[in-house]
Coordinates of C-alpha atoms in Angstrom, one line a residue:
Chain A
M1 CA 38.8 0.8 6.5
L2 CA 39.0 -2.5 4.7
T3 CA 41.2 -3.4 1.8
Y4 CA 40.7 -6.5 -0.4
E5 CA 42.2 -8.5 -3.2
Y6 CA 40.3 -10.3 -6.0
D7 CA 40.8 -12.3 -9.1
R8 CA 41.3 -9.6 -11.8
S9 CA 41.0 -12.0 -14.6
R10 CA 37.3 -12.6 -13.8
F11 CA 36.1 -9.0 -13.2
T12 CA 37.1 -5.4 -12.4
I13 CA 35.9 -3.6 -9.3
T14 CA 35.8 0.2 -9.1
E15 CA 34.8 2.1 -6.0
S16 CA 33.8 5.7 -5.5
K17 CA 32.8 7.4 -2.3
Q18 CA 29.6 9.5 -2.3
E19 CA 28.1 11.7 0.4
R20 CA 26.7 8.8 2.6
D21 CA 27.3 5.8 0.4
V22 CA 30.0 3.9 -1.4
E23 CA 29.3 3.0 -5.0
I24 CA 30.9 -0.2 -6.3
H25 CA 30.9 -1.2 -10.0
F26 CA 31.6 -4.8 -11.0
H27 CA 32.4 -5.4 -14.6
C28 CA 32.7 -9.1 -15.4
H29 CA 35.0 -9.8 -18.3
Q30 CA 32.7 -12.6 -19.5
E31 CA 29.4 -14.1 -18.6
E32 CA 29.8 -15.6 -15.1
A33 CA 26.9 -17.5 -13.8
S34 CA 28.6 -18.0 -10.4
V35 CA 29.0 -14.2 -9.9
H36 CA 25.4 -13.6 -11.0
Q37 CA 24.2 -16.3 -8.5
A38 CA 26.4 -14.9 -5.7
F39 CA 25.1 -11.4 -6.3
H40 CA 21.5 -12.7 -6.1
R41 CA 22.2 -14.5 -2.8
M42 CA 23.8 -11.3 -1.4
R43 CA 20.8 -9.2 -2.5
Q44 CA 18.4 -11.7 -0.9
Y45 CA 20.4 -11.5 2.3
F46 CA 20.4 -7.7 2.4
D47 CA 16.7 -7.6 1.3
G48 CA 15.9 -9.8 4.3
N49 CA 16.7 -7.2 6.9
D50 CA 14.6 -4.3 8.0
V51 CA 16.7 -1.6 6.2
I52 CA 15.7 -0.8 2.7
T53 CA 18.5 1.5 1.7
D54 CA 21.4 -0.5 3.2
V55 CA 22.7 -2.2 0.0
L56 CA 21.1 -1.7 -3.4
L57 CA 22.0 -3.8 -6.5
Y58 CA 21.4 -2.7 -10.1
A59 CA 22.0 -5.1 -12.9
H60 CA 23.0 -3.5 -16.2
A61 CA 23.7 -4.8 -19.7
H62 CA 27.1 -6.1 -20.7
E63 CA 27.7 -8.0 -17.4
E64 CA 27.9 -4.9 -15.4
Y65 CA 26.6 -4.7 -11.8
H66 CA 26.3 -1.5 -9.7
W67 CA 26.1 -1.7 -5.9
I68 CA 25.2 1.3 -3.8
V69 CA 26.2 0.6 -0.2
R70 CA 25.4 2.8 2.7
D71 CA 28.5 3.7 4.8
D72 CA 27.3 1.9 7.9
F73 CA 26.8 -1.3 5.9
Y74 CA 30.1 -1.2 4.0
V75 CA 32.0 -3.6 6.2
E76 CA 29.1 -6.1 6.2
F77 CA 29.0 -5.8 2.4
V78 CA 32.7 -6.5 1.9
M79 CA 32.4 -9.4 4.3
S80 CA 29.6 -10.7 2.2
L81 CA 31.8 -10.5 -0.9
F82 CA 34.4 -12.5 0.9
K83 CA 31.8 -15.1 2.1
H84 CA 30.7 -15.6 -1.5
K85 CA 34.3 -15.9 -2.7
L86 CA 34.2 -12.9 -4.9
I87 CA 37.2 -11.4 -3.1
T88 CA 40.1 -13.6 -2.1
S89 CA 41.4 -11.7 0.9
V90 CA 40.2 -8.9 3.2
A91 CA 42.2 -7.0 5.8
W92 CA 41.9 -3.9 8.0
S93 CA 44.1 -1.2 6.6
Chain B
M1 CA -32.1 5.6 25.6
D2 CA -31.7 3.0 28.3
Q3 CA -28.8 2.4 30.6
Q4 CA -27.2 -0.2 28.2
A5 CA -27.2 2.3 25.4
W6 CA -25.3 4.9 27.5
M7 CA -22.8 2.2 28.5
A8 CA -22.4 1.3 24.8
I9 CA -21.8 5.0 24.0
G10 CA -19.3 5.3 26.8
I11 CA -17.3 2.3 25.8
F12 CA -17.4 3.3 22.1
L13 CA -16.2 6.9 22.9
I14 CA -13.4 5.7 25.2
I15 CA -12.2 3.1 22.7
Y16 CA -12.4 5.6 19.9
A17 CA -10.4 8.2 21.9
L18 CA -7.7 5.5 22.6
I19 CA -7.5 4.5 19.0
V20 CA -7.1 8.2 18.0
S21 CA -4.5 8.8 20.7
E22 CA -2.4 5.8 19.5
K23 CA -1.1 5.3 23.0
I24 CA -2.0 1.6 22.9
H25 CA -2.0 -0.5 19.7
R26 CA -5.4 0.0 18.0
T27 CA -6.0 -3.8 17.7
I28 CA -5.6 -4.3 21.4
V29 CA -7.9 -1.4 22.1
A30 CA -10.6 -2.4 19.6
M31 CA -10.6 -6.0 20.9
I32 CA -10.9 -4.9 24.5
G33 CA -13.8 -2.7 23.4
G34 CA -15.5 -5.6 21.7
L35 CA -15.0 -7.9 24.6
L36 CA -16.4 -5.2 27.0
M37 CA -19.5 -5.1 24.9
V38 CA -19.9 -8.8 25.3
G39 CA -18.6 -9.0 28.9
L40 CA -21.0 -6.3 30.2
G41 CA -23.9 -8.0 28.5
I42 CA -24.6 -5.2 26.0
V43 CA -24.5 -7.8 23.2
S44 CA -24.6 -11.6 23.6
Q45 CA -21.7 -13.6 22.3
E46 CA -23.9 -15.1 19.6
T47 CA -25.0 -11.6 18.4
A48 CA -21.4 -10.4 18.5
V49 CA -20.3 -13.2 16.2
H50 CA -23.3 -12.5 13.9
H51 CA -22.1 -8.9 13.5
I52 CA -18.5 -9.9 12.5
D53 CA -18.4 -9.6 8.8
F54 CA -16.5 -12.7 7.7
N55 CA -16.7 -11.6 4.1
T56 CA -14.5 -8.6 4.9
L57 CA -12.0 -10.7 6.8
G58 CA -11.9 -13.5 4.2
L59 CA -11.3 -11.0 1.4
L60 CA -8.5 -9.4 3.3
I61 CA -6.8 -12.6 4.3
G62 CA -7.1 -14.1 0.8
M63 CA -5.6 -11.1 -0.9
M64 CA -2.8 -10.8 1.7
I65 CA -1.8 -14.4 1.0
I66 CA -1.8 -14.0 -2.8
V67 CA 0.1 -10.7 -2.7
G68 CA 2.5 -12.0 -0.1
I69 CA 3.6 -14.9 -2.3
T70 CA 3.6 -12.7 -5.5
A71 CA 5.9 -10.2 -3.8
E72 CA 8.5 -12.9 -3.5
T73 CA 8.9 -13.1 -7.3
G74 CA 10.2 -9.6 -7.8
L75 CA 7.3 -8.8 -10.1
F76 CA 6.7 -5.3 -8.6
K77 CA 10.3 -4.3 -9.0
Y78 CA 10.3 -5.5 -12.5
I79 CA 7.2 -3.4 -13.3
A80 CA 8.7 -0.3 -11.7
I81 CA 12.0 -0.5 -13.5
W82 CA 10.3 -1.3 -16.8
A83 CA 8.0 1.8 -16.2
A84 CA 11.0 4.0 -15.3
K85 CA 12.7 2.9 -18.5
K86 CA 9.6 3.6 -20.5
A87 CA 9.6 7.1 -18.9
G88 CA 13.0 7.6 -20.5
G89 CA 14.7 7.8 -17.1
Y90 CA 13.4 11.4 -16.6
P91 CA 12.7 12.0 -12.9
V92 CA 9.4 13.9 -13.5
R93 CA 8.1 11.3 -15.9
I94 CA 9.1 8.5 -13.5
L95 CA 7.2 10.3 -10.7
V96 CA 4.1 10.2 -13.0
V97 CA 4.5 6.5 -14.0
L98 CA 5.1 5.4 -10.4
C99 CA 2.0 7.3 -9.4
L100 CA 0.0 5.5 -12.1
V101 CA 1.5 2.1 -11.2
T102 CA 0.7 2.7 -7.5
A103 CA -2.9 3.8 -8.3
V104 CA -3.6 0.8 -10.5
G105 CA -1.9 -1.5 -8.0
S106 CA -4.0 -0.1 -5.2
A107 CA -7.1 -0.6 -7.1
F108 CA -6.6 -4.3 -7.5
L109 CA -4.5 -5.0 -4.4
D110 CA -5.1 -3.1 -1.2
N111 CA -3.3 0.3 -0.8
V112 CA -1.2 -0.6 2.2
T113 CA 0.2 -3.7 0.4
T114 CA 0.8 -1.6 -2.7
V115 CA 2.8 1.1 -1.0
L116 CA 4.8 -1.6 0.9
L117 CA 5.8 -3.0 -2.4
M118 CA 6.4 0.3 -4.1
V119 CA 8.5 2.0 -1.4
P120 CA 11.6 -0.2 -1.7
V121 CA 11.5 0.2 -5.5
T122 CA 11.2 4.0 -5.1
F123 CA 14.2 4.2 -2.9
S124 CA 16.2 2.1 -5.3
I125 CA 15.3 4.2 -8.4
T126 CA 15.7 7.6 -6.7
R127 CA 19.0 6.5 -5.3
K128 CA 20.2 5.6 -8.7
L129 CA 19.0 9.0 -10.0
N130 CA 20.5 10.7 -6.9
V131 CA 17.3 12.6 -6.2
T132 CA 15.3 12.8 -3.0
P133 CA 12.7 10.1 -2.6
I134 CA 10.3 12.3 -0.6
P135 CA 8.3 13.8 -3.6
Y136 CA 7.8 10.3 -4.9
L137 CA 6.7 8.9 -1.6
I138 CA 4.2 11.6 -0.9
S139 CA 2.7 11.4 -4.4
Q140 CA 2.5 7.6 -4.1
I141 CA 0.7 7.9 -0.8
M142 CA -1.9 10.1 -2.5
A143 CA -2.1 7.9 -5.6
S144 CA -2.6 4.8 -3.5
N145 CA -5.5 6.4 -1.7
I146 CA -7.1 7.7 -4.9
G147 CA -6.5 4.4 -6.8
G148 CA -7.8 2.3 -3.9
T149 CA -11.1 4.2 -4.1
A150 CA -11.9 2.7 -7.6
T151 CA -12.8 -0.9 -6.7
L152 CA -14.4 -3.0 -4.0
I153 CA -11.1 -4.5 -3.0
G154 CA -8.9 -1.3 -3.2
D155 CA -9.4 0.2 0.2
P156 CA -10.8 -1.2 3.5
P157 CA -13.8 1.2 3.6
N158 CA -14.9 -0.1 0.2
I159 CA -14.4 -3.7 1.3
M160 CA -16.6 -3.0 4.3
I161 CA -19.3 -1.2 2.2
G162 CA -19.2 -4.0 -0.5
S163 CA -19.6 -6.7 2.2
A164 CA -22.4 -4.9 4.0
V165 CA -24.5 -4.1 0.9
K166 CA -24.9 -7.2 -1.3
E167 CA -26.2 -5.1 -4.3
L168 CA -22.9 -3.3 -4.5
T169 CA -20.8 -5.8 -6.4
F170 CA -17.3 -5.5 -7.7
M171 CA -18.6 -4.4 -11.0
A172 CA -20.9 -1.8 -9.3
F173 CA -17.9 -0.2 -7.7
I174 CA -16.0 -0.1 -11.0
N175 CA -19.0 1.3 -12.9
N176 CA -19.7 4.0 -10.3
L177 CA -16.2 4.9 -9.0
S178 CA -13.5 4.1 -11.5
L179 CA -14.3 7.0 -13.9
I180 CA -14.3 9.7 -11.2
V181 CA -11.2 8.2 -9.6
F182 CA -9.5 8.4 -13.0
V183 CA -10.5 12.1 -13.4
I184 CA -9.3 12.9 -9.8
L185 CA -6.0 11.2 -10.5
I186 CA -5.5 13.0 -13.8
V187 CA -6.3 16.4 -12.1
T188 CA -4.0 15.6 -9.2
I189 CA -0.8 14.4 -10.9
P190 CA -0.1 17.8 -12.6
F191 CA 0.0 19.4 -9.2
F192 CA 2.7 16.9 -8.1
I193 CA 4.7 17.9 -11.2
L194 CA 4.2 21.6 -10.4
I195 CA 5.1 21.2 -6.8
Y196 CA 8.1 18.9 -7.1
R197 CA 9.7 19.4 -10.5
K198 CA 12.5 21.6 -9.2
Q199 CA 13.4 19.1 -6.4
I200 CA 13.9 16.1 -8.6
Q201 CA 16.5 17.0 -11.2
T202 CA 19.3 14.6 -12.2
T203 CA 22.2 14.6 -14.6
E204 CA 22.1 13.3 -18.1
E205 CA 24.6 10.5 -17.2
L206 CA 22.4 9.2 -14.4
R207 CA 19.3 9.4 -16.5
L208 CA 20.9 7.2 -19.2
R209 CA 22.0 4.7 -16.5
I210 CA 18.3 4.0 -15.8
L211 CA 17.8 3.1 -19.5
D212 CA 20.6 0.6 -19.2
L213 CA 19.0 -1.3 -16.3
D214 CA 18.1 -4.9 -16.8
E215 CA 14.6 -5.3 -15.3
K216 CA 14.6 -9.1 -16.1
D217 CA 17.2 -9.5 -13.4
E218 CA 14.7 -8.6 -10.8
I219 CA 12.6 -11.7 -11.4
K220 CA 13.8 -14.1 -8.8
D221 CA 11.7 -17.2 -9.6
P222 CA 10.1 -17.3 -13.1
A223 CA 8.2 -20.6 -12.4
L224 CA 6.6 -19.1 -9.2
L225 CA 5.9 -15.9 -11.1
R226 CA 3.9 -17.8 -13.8
K227 CA 1.8 -19.5 -11.1
C228 CA 1.2 -16.2 -9.2
L229 CA 0.2 -14.3 -12.4
A230 CA -2.2 -17.1 -13.4
V231 CA -3.9 -17.2 -9.9
L232 CA -3.9 -13.4 -9.6
G233 CA -5.5 -13.2 -13.1
L234 CA -8.1 -15.8 -12.1
T235 CA -8.9 -14.1 -8.8
I236 CA -9.4 -10.6 -10.4
G237 CA -11.4 -12.3 -13.1
G238 CA -13.4 -14.0 -10.4
F239 CA -14.2 -10.6 -8.8
F240 CA -15.6 -9.3 -12.0
V241 CA -18.1 -12.2 -12.2
H242 CA -18.7 -13.0 -8.5
Q243 CA -22.3 -11.9 -8.6
L244 CA -23.0 -13.9 -11.7
V245 CA -21.7 -17.1 -10.2
H246 CA -23.4 -16.3 -6.8
L247 CA -20.1 -16.2 -4.9
E248 CA -19.1 -13.7 -2.2
S249 CA -15.8 -11.8 -2.9
A250 CA -14.2 -13.5 0.1
T251 CA -14.8 -16.9 -1.5
V252 CA -13.1 -15.7 -4.7
A253 CA -10.1 -14.3 -2.8
L254 CA -9.7 -17.4 -0.5
A255 CA -10.1 -19.7 -3.5
G256 CA -7.3 -17.9 -5.3
A257 CA -5.1 -17.9 -2.2
F258 CA -5.5 -21.7 -1.5
L259 CA -5.2 -22.6 -5.2
L260 CA -1.9 -20.7 -5.2
L261 CA -0.8 -22.5 -2.1
L262 CA -1.8 -25.8 -3.7
L263 CA 0.4 -24.9 -6.8
T264 CA 3.4 -23.6 -4.8
G265 CA 3.5 -26.4 -2.2
E266 CA 3.6 -26.6 1.5
H267 CA 6.9 -24.7 2.0
Y268 CA 5.1 -21.4 1.1
L269 CA 2.3 -22.1 3.6
E270 CA 4.1 -20.9 6.8
E271 CA 5.5 -17.8 5.0
A272 CA 2.2 -16.9 3.4
F273 CA 0.4 -17.0 6.8
R274 CA 3.2 -15.0 8.4
R275 CA 2.5 -12.3 5.8
V276 CA -1.2 -12.0 6.8
E277 CA -1.6 -8.9 8.9
W278 CA -3.3 -10.5 11.8
T279 CA -3.3 -7.3 13.7
T280 CA -5.5 -5.7 11.0
I281 CA -7.8 -8.7 11.0
F282 CA -8.4 -8.6 14.7
F283 CA -8.8 -4.8 14.6
F284 CA -11.7 -5.4 12.3
V285 CA -13.2 -8.1 14.6
G286 CA -13.0 -5.8 17.6
L287 CA -14.6 -3.0 15.6
F288 CA -17.4 -5.1 14.3
V289 CA -18.4 -6.1 17.9
L290 CA -17.9 -2.6 19.2
V291 CA -20.3 -1.2 16.5
A292 CA -22.6 -4.1 17.2
G293 CA -23.1 -2.7 20.7
L294 CA -24.2 0.6 19.2
V295 CA -26.6 -1.1 16.7
E296 CA -28.2 -3.5 19.2
T297 CA -28.8 -0.7 21.8
E298 CA -30.4 1.4 19.0
V299 CA -27.8 4.2 19.3
I300 CA -27.1 4.1 15.6
A301 CA -30.9 4.4 14.9
A302 CA -31.0 7.5 17.1
L303 CA -28.0 9.0 15.3
A304 CA -29.5 8.2 11.9
D305 CA -32.8 9.8 13.1
Y306 CA -30.8 12.9 14.1
A307 CA -29.0 13.1 10.8
M308 CA -32.4 12.8 9.0
G309 CA -33.7 15.7 11.1
V310 CA -30.7 17.8 10.1
T311 CA -31.1 17.1 6.3
G312 CA -34.9 16.8 6.4
G313 CA -34.5 13.4 4.8
D314 CA -33.4 15.0 1.6
V315 CA -31.2 12.6 -0.4
A316 CA -29.0 15.3 -1.9
K317 CA -28.3 17.1 1.3
T318 CA -27.7 13.7 3.1
A319 CA -25.3 12.5 0.4
I320 CA -23.3 15.8 0.4
L321 CA -23.2 15.8 4.2
I322 CA -21.9 12.2 4.3
L323 CA -19.3 12.9 1.6
W324 CA -17.8 15.9 3.4
L325 CA -18.2 14.6 6.9
S326 CA -16.5 11.3 5.8
A327 CA -13.7 13.2 4.1
V328 CA -12.9 15.6 6.9
A329 CA -13.2 12.8 9.6
S330 CA -11.1 10.4 7.6
A331 CA -8.4 13.1 7.2
F332 CA -7.8 13.1 10.9
L333 CA -9.3 9.8 12.2
D334 CA -8.9 6.2 11.2
N335 CA -11.4 5.7 8.4
I336 CA -12.1 2.1 9.3
P337 CA -13.9 2.6 12.6
F338 CA -15.6 5.7 11.0
V339 CA -17.0 3.6 8.1
A340 CA -17.9 0.7 10.5
T341 CA -20.1 3.2 12.3
M342 CA -21.5 4.9 9.2
I343 CA -22.6 1.6 7.5
P344 CA -25.4 0.7 10.0
M345 CA -26.4 4.4 10.2
I346 CA -27.0 4.6 6.4
Q347 CA -28.8 1.2 6.5
E348 CA -31.0 2.7 9.3
M349 CA -31.7 5.7 7.1
G350 CA -33.1 3.2 4.5
T351 CA -35.7 2.1 7.1
M352 CA -36.5 5.7 7.9
G353 CA -37.7 6.6 4.4
I354 CA -34.7 7.3 2.2
T355 CA -35.5 4.8 -0.6
N356 CA -32.5 5.5 -2.8
L357 CA -29.4 4.7 -0.7
E358 CA -27.0 4.4 -3.6
P359 CA -25.8 8.0 -3.6
L360 CA -25.2 7.7 0.1
W361 CA -23.0 4.6 -0.3
W362 CA -20.9 6.2 -3.0
S363 CA -20.6 9.4 -1.0
L364 CA -19.3 7.3 2.0
A365 CA -16.9 5.4 -0.2
L366 CA -15.5 8.5 -1.9
G367 CA -15.4 10.6 1.3
A368 CA -13.8 7.9 3.5
C369 CA -11.2 6.9 0.9
L370 CA -10.2 10.3 -0.6
G371 CA -10.3 11.9 2.9
G372 CA -7.4 9.7 3.9
N373 CA -5.2 11.9 1.8
G374 CA -5.9 14.9 4.0
S375 CA -3.2 14.4 6.6
L376 CA -0.3 12.0 7.4
I377 CA -2.5 10.2 9.9
G378 CA -5.5 9.9 7.5
A379 CA -4.9 6.4 6.3
S380 CA -2.8 3.4 7.1
A381 CA -0.8 3.7 3.9
N382 CA 0.3 7.3 4.9
L383 CA 1.6 6.2 8.3
I384 CA 3.4 3.2 6.9
V385 CA 5.2 5.2 4.2
A386 CA 6.1 8.0 6.6
G387 CA 7.3 5.4 9.1
I388 CA 9.6 3.7 6.6
A389 CA 10.8 7.0 5.1
G390 CA 11.7 8.3 8.6
K391 CA 13.6 5.1 9.5
E392 CA 15.6 5.3 6.2
G393 CA 16.6 8.9 7.0
Y394 CA 14.0 10.8 4.9
P395 CA 11.5 12.0 7.5
I396 CA 8.1 13.3 6.3
S397 CA 6.7 15.7 8.8
F398 CA 3.0 16.1 9.5
M399 CA 3.0 19.7 8.3
S400 CA 5.1 19.1 5.2
Y401 CA 2.6 16.5 4.1
F402 CA -0.5 18.5 5.3
K403 CA 0.5 21.5 3.2
I404 CA 0.2 19.4 0.0
G405 CA -2.2 16.6 1.1
F406 CA -5.0 18.7 2.6
P407 CA -5.6 21.1 -0.3
L408 CA -5.4 18.3 -2.8
M409 CA -7.8 16.2 -0.7
L410 CA -10.3 19.2 -0.7
L411 CA -9.9 19.5 -4.5
S412 CA -10.6 15.7 -5.0
V413 CA -13.7 15.9 -2.7
L414 CA -14.9 18.9 -4.5
I415 CA -14.6 17.0 -7.8
A416 CA -16.4 14.1 -6.1
T417 CA -19.2 16.4 -5.0
V418 CA -19.8 17.6 -8.5
Y419 CA -19.8 14.0 -9.7
I420 CA -22.2 12.8 -7.0
Y421 CA -24.6 15.7 -7.6
F422 CA -24.8 15.4 -11.4
R423 CA -24.8 11.6 -11.6
Y424 CA -27.1 10.7 -8.8
L425 CA -28.9 13.7 -7.4
I426 CA -30.5 15.6 -10.4

């Protein structure tokens, strides 16, 4: 399993484990264009492969984003967060 | 019949059996069949080229380019989320609105393209609601085949019929088929609700989360979207008036496609051409040449003569026979080769004394398109959705689809029979 750190002054991340997915909620404390753009690039990346249900992004009102990540794509998703500098460190626990 | 006619029949039956068996890709099989017709001297190369319907091919290629670029904008996801919110986030209402969106989309795009655009959105919405996507996928398969029946460009059989019969314009298809398609859709949707309502229940919290979604976030490139909408609007407008301006539907579609490429710039050119389903295009080429072999050796004329003998040349009997034969055949066979064979046969019937061919054309269109709903292998859209669903971990078995699809297909063809009878035959 992966553990990660992030800048808590920018946003809050909450995770919950479902049957075959992990749900990740991002709540930005203020409007953050860089987060928005990074999420769009991540979505474009995951939309580009042959799997539809791997990683799904839902944009909500009030700067809230909801990701549903299939178990087998969780590591790739966290790495993508790291790649886009949305998390500051990542490690195997 | 002479030796060449028997050779043509032999090649046709072997190729047809290979297409049905799906052991080898249907495009390879159809092209080999077409090449055998030319190679064995059954038709000359010049005659073979003459039989290839470039209007069908041009229309398909043009629409594939336009839709391929439009899909990049996120428009279809925007529409689906907007519709889900309008449905109040209730799963049953979402099933209904997604069916309607699919049916309308299939009428003005082709149904394979429409389901390819709708399936990812469906997975996304159903995952958010935490309900199984299978009822949505099955109902969308059926809605796409029903919706595609309404227009000349909605389903390959209609494209082929519209291209072969110049009097059957885009408006003629709308005038003759849209009303009955609307009725069939309205009758069919309550059955989906009745069958699936218990399987698609969600919590109040998840329903409210749908209402909170921001559909505008799905639009990836607003400038590109504006260009695509303008060109799509012009192209569909062009279909409505193509006969008045003396242009074939393929010219309208290709003009739209290349106008869009002119507006979007060269960097979309490669991607747009990659999105054209060349396997489908060459499948059509092979089939046209294959059927040319049967036409040129007068096998089709002999078949038409036989059918006239069975029905006594009576228009009503012939129309009903074509409707039901097309529906049952299309439920289990690929409707494209079936329609490719039926078109010259109906044309031949015109030379044999049936003066009013119109009911026969509409019977063929309704039977071939609606029949596709009869089984999971009845239409390309069915196979594509089932394939994607299985890959994503939601398999749709032949029997689970058949139990719902076949009775609803029979119901739709029954409604079509009543329509054909009262509108054209009395």
